[in-house]
Short mmCIF file of C-alpha atoms in Angstrom, two decimals:
data_model
loop_
_atom_site.label_atom_id
_atom_site.label_comp_id
_atom_site.label_asym_id
_atom_site.label_seq_id
_atom_site.Cartn_x
_atom_site.Cartn_y
_atom_site.Cartn_z
CA MET A 191 -18.05 -28.95 -7.55
CA VAL A 192 -17.29 -26.11 -5.45
CA GLY A 193 -14.19 -25.22 -4.64
CA VAL A 194 -13.37 -21.49 -2.82
CA ARG A 195 -9.92 -19.52 -2.48
CA VAL A 196 -9.34 -17.15 1.33
CA PRO A 197 -7.10 -14.49 0.12
CA ASN A 198 -4.32 -12.58 1.61
CA GLN A 199 -5.75 -9.34 2.15
CA LYS A 200 -3.82 -5.17 3.27
CA PRO A 201 -1.43 -5.52 6.53
CA GLY A 202 -3.18 -5.72 9.83
CA ARG A 203 -6.59 -8.29 7.47
CA PRO A 204 -8.24 -10.00 8.42
CA ILE A 205 -8.71 -11.17 11.92
CA MET A 206 -9.05 -13.98 11.77
CA THR A 207 -5.80 -15.76 10.42
CA ALA A 208 -6.15 -17.90 6.68
CA GLU A 209 -6.00 -21.00 8.56
CA GLU A 210 -9.20 -20.46 10.67
CA ARG A 211 -10.60 -19.34 7.64
CA VAL A 212 -10.11 -22.27 5.41
CA GLY A 213 -11.67 -23.81 8.72
CA VAL A 214 -14.45 -21.88 8.47
CA ILE A 215 -15.15 -23.01 5.05
CA ALA A 216 -14.78 -26.04 4.56
CA GLU A 217 -17.40 -26.85 7.06
CA PHE A 218 -20.08 -26.43 4.23
CA GLU A 219 -21.63 -28.70 3.39
CA SER A 220 -21.53 -27.09 -0.88
CA VAL A 221 -17.50 -26.53 -0.33
CA ASP A 222 -15.77 -29.62 -2.09
CA TYR A 223 -12.48 -27.51 -0.89
CA VAL A 224 -10.72 -25.04 0.02
CA PHE A 225 -7.39 -22.72 -1.31
CA THR A 226 -4.60 -20.02 -0.25
CA ASP A 227 -3.02 -18.64 -2.62
CA GLU A 228 -1.14 -15.12 -1.78
CA THR A 229 -0.58 -14.58 -6.26
CA GLY A 230 -3.95 -14.97 -7.65
CA TYR A 231 -5.33 -16.79 -9.89
CA THR A 232 -2.81 -17.69 -12.07
CA LYS A 233 -3.21 -20.44 -15.58
CA ASP A 234 -1.45 -22.91 -14.22
CA LEU A 235 -3.65 -22.58 -11.04
CA ILE A 236 -6.80 -23.09 -13.57
CA ASN A 237 -5.64 -25.76 -16.08
CA ARG A 238 -5.26 -27.33 -12.63
CA ILE A 239 -8.34 -27.37 -11.76
CA ARG A 240 -10.08 -27.17 -14.61
CA PRO A 241 -13.18 -24.63 -13.46
CA LYS A 242 -16.29 -24.07 -16.01
CA THR A 243 -17.11 -20.94 -13.63
CA VAL A 244 -14.79 -18.14 -11.46
CA ILE A 245 -17.54 -16.32 -9.53
CA PHE A 246 -15.66 -13.55 -7.75
CA SER A 247 -16.90 -10.56 -5.09
CA THR A 248 -16.59 -8.12 -5.59
CA GLY A 249 -17.25 -3.84 -3.26
CA GLU A 250 -19.05 -1.55 -5.53
CA THR A 251 -15.41 -1.60 -8.24
CA PRO A 252 -12.80 -3.89 -7.92
CA SER A 253 -10.04 -4.11 -6.97
CA PRO A 254 -6.71 -4.02 -8.84
CA GLN A 255 -5.89 -7.17 -8.20
CA LYS A 256 -9.20 -9.05 -8.85
CA GLN A 257 -9.36 -6.42 -11.84
CA ALA A 258 -6.19 -7.82 -13.53
CA GLU A 259 -7.54 -11.62 -12.56
CA MET A 260 -10.67 -11.43 -14.64
CA ASN A 261 -7.92 -9.91 -17.82
CA LEU A 262 -5.58 -12.86 -17.09
CA LEU A 263 -8.86 -14.92 -17.41
CA VAL A 264 -11.02 -14.23 -19.93
CA GLN A 265 -8.57 -14.08 -21.98
CA ALA A 266 -7.15 -17.54 -21.31
CA PHE A 267 -9.40 -19.52 -21.24
CA PRO A 268 -12.85 -17.64 -23.41
CA GLU A 269 -14.89 -21.11 -22.98
CA LEU A 270 -14.67 -20.08 -19.28
CA LYS A 271 -17.71 -18.36 -17.02
CA ILE A 272 -16.21 -15.37 -15.36
CA SER A 273 -19.71 -14.59 -12.53
CA HIS A 274 -19.56 -11.75 -10.23
CA ILE A 275 -21.91 -11.39 -6.42
CA PRO A 276 -22.04 -8.28 -5.96
CA ARG A 277 -21.79 -6.75 -1.79
CA GLN A 278 -24.68 -7.09 -0.35
CA ARG A 279 -24.17 -5.67 2.72
CA ASP A 280 -23.25 -1.72 2.51
CA ASP A 281 -23.28 -1.33 6.46
CA ILE A 282 -21.42 -3.46 7.90
CA SER A 283 -17.67 -2.22 7.65
CA THR A 284 -14.73 -4.66 8.97
CA THR A 285 -13.39 -0.92 10.04
CA GLU A 286 -16.56 -0.24 11.99
CA ILE A 287 -16.58 -3.26 13.61
CA ILE A 288 -12.27 -3.15 15.03
CA GLU A 289 -12.41 0.57 15.76
CA ARG A 290 -15.97 -0.47 18.32
CA ILE A 291 -14.06 -3.21 19.70
CA LEU A 292 -10.43 -1.17 19.92
CA GLY A 293 -12.35 2.09 20.91
CA PRO A 294 -13.13 5.91 19.10
CA ALA A 295 -9.35 6.82 16.30
CA PRO A 296 -7.41 8.68 19.51
CA ILE A 297 -8.24 12.52 17.80
CA LEU A 298 -4.91 13.28 15.90
CA GLN A 299 -3.72 17.23 16.02
CA GLY A 300 -3.42 18.81 13.09
CA GLU A 301 -1.33 21.90 11.29
CA PRO A 302 -3.50 24.23 8.61
CA ILE A 303 -1.85 24.47 5.76
CA GLU A 304 -2.28 26.14 2.28
CA LEU A 305 -2.22 23.02 -0.68
CA GLY A 306 -1.07 26.03 -2.94
CA ASN A 307 1.73 26.81 -0.60
CA ILE A 308 2.62 23.62 0.02
CA LYS A 309 5.34 22.71 -2.02
CA LYS A 310 7.28 25.65 -0.37
CA GLU A 311 5.94 24.45 2.89
CA LEU A 312 8.07 20.59 1.76
CA PHE A 313 11.04 21.79 0.67
CA ALA A 314 11.44 24.38 3.73
CA TYR A 315 10.58 21.23 6.24
CA SER A 316 13.15 19.97 3.56
CA GLU A 317 16.00 20.75 4.42
CA ARG A 318 15.50 19.65 8.27
CA SER A 319 17.52 16.55 6.50
CA ASN A 320 20.58 14.59 7.41
CA ALA A 321 20.52 13.20 4.58
CA GLU A 322 22.86 14.38 0.88
CA GLN A 323 19.51 13.63 -0.86
CA LYS A 324 16.67 16.06 0.90
CA ASN A 325 13.13 14.53 0.88
CA ALA A 326 9.47 15.99 2.38
CA ALA A 327 6.18 14.29 2.64
CA PHE A 328 3.07 16.09 4.53
CA LEU A 329 0.55 14.08 5.87
CA VAL A 330 -2.74 15.90 4.45
CA ASN A 331 -6.34 14.90 6.32
CA ASP A 332 -9.35 15.45 4.41
CA LEU A 333 -10.48 18.76 6.00
CA GLY A 334 -6.71 20.58 4.65
CA LEU A 335 -5.35 19.51 7.56
CA VAL A 336 -1.40 18.20 7.83
CA ILE A 337 -1.45 16.04 10.20
CA SER A 338 1.94 14.07 10.24
CA LYS A 339 5.83 15.24 8.07
CA GLY A 340 8.79 12.88 7.90
CA VAL A 341 11.95 13.45 5.92
CA ASN A 342 14.48 11.63 4.37
CA TYR A 343 17.54 10.68 8.13
CA HIS A 344 20.02 9.30 8.61
CA PRO A 345 20.46 7.22 11.28
CA GLU A 346 22.28 8.31 14.23
CA ALA A 347 23.83 5.51 14.42
CA LYS A 348 26.94 4.02 17.22
CA GLY A 349 30.21 2.97 15.57
CA THR A 350 31.32 3.23 11.37
CA VAL A 351 28.91 1.50 8.93
CA ILE A 352 32.19 0.28 6.55
CA PHE A 353 30.92 -0.22 2.62
CA SER A 354 32.20 -2.48 0.54
CA ASN A 355 32.48 -2.69 -3.15
CA GLU A 356 32.95 -6.66 -4.61
CA GLN A 357 34.07 -5.41 -8.14
CA THR A 358 36.73 -3.08 -6.71
CA HIS A 359 37.50 -4.60 -3.65
CA GLU A 360 37.99 -1.43 -1.48
CA PHE A 361 35.77 -0.23 1.69
CA LYS A 362 34.80 3.07 2.55
CA GLU A 363 32.94 4.29 5.57
CA GLN A 364 30.11 6.50 5.16
CA LYS A 365 26.55 7.18 6.59
CA PRO A 366 23.72 4.57 6.84
CA ARG A 367 20.65 3.89 4.51
CA PRO A 368 18.91 7.11 5.45
CA THR A 369 15.48 6.40 6.17
CA HIS A 370 12.87 7.58 3.30
CA ALA A 371 10.79 10.53 4.29
CA GLU A 372 7.03 8.87 2.76
CA VAL A 373 8.64 5.91 5.84
CA ASP A 374 9.28 8.37 8.33
CA CYS A 375 5.93 10.24 7.65
CA ILE A 376 3.98 7.05 8.50
CA VAL A 377 5.46 5.81 10.91
CA ARG A 378 4.66 8.45 13.12
CA PHE A 379 1.04 8.78 12.07
CA ILE A 380 1.30 5.28 13.07
CA ARG A 381 2.62 6.14 16.59
CA GLU A 382 1.34 8.34 17.57
CA GLY A 383 -2.02 7.13 17.20
CA GLY A 384 -3.25 6.43 13.87
CA ARG A 385 -4.85 3.95 12.43
CA SER A 386 -6.51 4.30 8.83
CA PHE A 387 -5.11 6.22 5.74
CA LYS A 388 -8.49 7.06 5.22
CA GLY A 389 -9.82 10.10 2.97
CA PHE A 390 -5.72 11.06 3.21
CA SER A 391 -3.89 12.54 0.90
CA LEU A 392 0.27 11.88 0.81
CA TYR A 393 2.45 15.28 -1.24
CA THR A 394 6.52 14.65 -1.23
CA SER A 395 8.25 16.74 -2.97
CA THR A 396 9.84 13.95 -5.50
CA MET A 397 8.46 10.35 -6.77
CA PRO A 398 8.92 7.84 -3.90
CA CYS A 399 11.15 5.55 -4.52
CA ALA A 400 9.63 0.83 -5.41
CA GLY A 401 10.07 0.51 -1.36
CA CYS A 402 8.62 3.30 -0.45
CA ALA A 403 5.51 2.69 -3.00
CA GLU A 404 5.04 -0.50 -1.98
CA GLN A 405 4.14 0.46 1.44
CA ILE A 406 1.96 3.31 0.75
CA VAL A 407 -0.01 0.98 -1.49
CA ARG A 408 0.21 -1.52 1.67
CA TYR A 409 -0.52 0.43 4.15
CA GLY A 410 -3.82 2.07 1.84
CA ILE A 411 -2.98 5.59 1.47
CA PRO A 412 -5.63 6.59 -1.00
CA LYS A 413 -3.60 9.75 -3.15
CA LEU A 414 -0.34 11.15 -3.52
CA VAL A 415 1.04 14.38 -4.94
CA TYR A 416 4.91 15.14 -5.73
CA PHE A 417 6.38 17.64 -7.15
CA LYS A 418 9.38 16.30 -8.82
CA ASP A 419 10.30 12.99 -10.65
CA PHE A 420 12.52 10.44 -9.55
CA ASP A 421 15.40 9.37 -11.46
CA ASN A 422 13.08 5.96 -12.89
CA ASN A 423 9.26 4.93 -13.04
CA TYR A 424 9.19 1.97 -10.79
CA GLY A 425 8.09 3.19 -7.99
CA GLU A 426 4.56 5.34 -10.15
CA LEU A 427 3.95 1.80 -11.40
CA ILE A 428 3.01 0.47 -8.34
CA LEU A 429 1.24 3.28 -6.83
CA LYS A 430 -1.05 2.87 -10.00
CA ASN A 431 -0.86 -1.27 -10.00
CA GLY A 432 -1.94 -0.32 -6.11
CA GLY A 433 -5.25 1.55 -6.40
CA VAL A 434 -3.97 4.88 -5.82
CA ILE A 435 -4.77 8.34 -7.25
CA VAL A 436 -1.27 9.65 -8.59
CA GLU A 437 -1.07 13.34 -9.18
CA ARG A 438 2.38 15.38 -9.84
CA GLN A 439 2.26 19.42 -9.45
CA ASP A 440 4.36 21.55 -10.54
CA ASN A 441 3.26 24.88 -9.19
#
């Protein structure tokens, strides 16, 4: 008996829906059933299916999620056989296929920057922020060009924003909560026609919060460099668990 799990991918992937992929895989005579699972393999799932072998398809390096699933299975079910199917073709790329269909990505204009001076440039640019907590983010490609910039900013909303305190029953008026520099930078890049973050590094004056870290992982930004710590390490945990290279610089 053979069961196949159809996993979810990063945003925009895959082209076919989960239902369409299930339909294709179910047509194979060797497949008895197909299931989808957003959370990966769990103890409950394995207990229900009771497989003898679990086979992972992998690229050159297993993703953090796949590695975590493998570790769970090995620890919880030592008698279970774990096998791997390596990537068969290195000359086939989903990204390249998509770009052939859509046409070449636009050439984005960038400005050169000395990476040794990027901290000074970041903090100077953060002064453009209209938020109390000022922060800036630069998206830098592998040629050392700044392709996109962002700052913490409050939306220019019309009218009054009222916040209530449930404990004191007090009401106060203040600016709407700011959009953070990392998201501002990513949105500007996409708005200018950017598609892939492959080969980019995101430089931020401060370690991203959890919400921004989640977006960095979801959009596939491979590396983050920051200069100031946030008030907790949750963003850093999300980044590292998502396979992002995290580097703190003091210069």
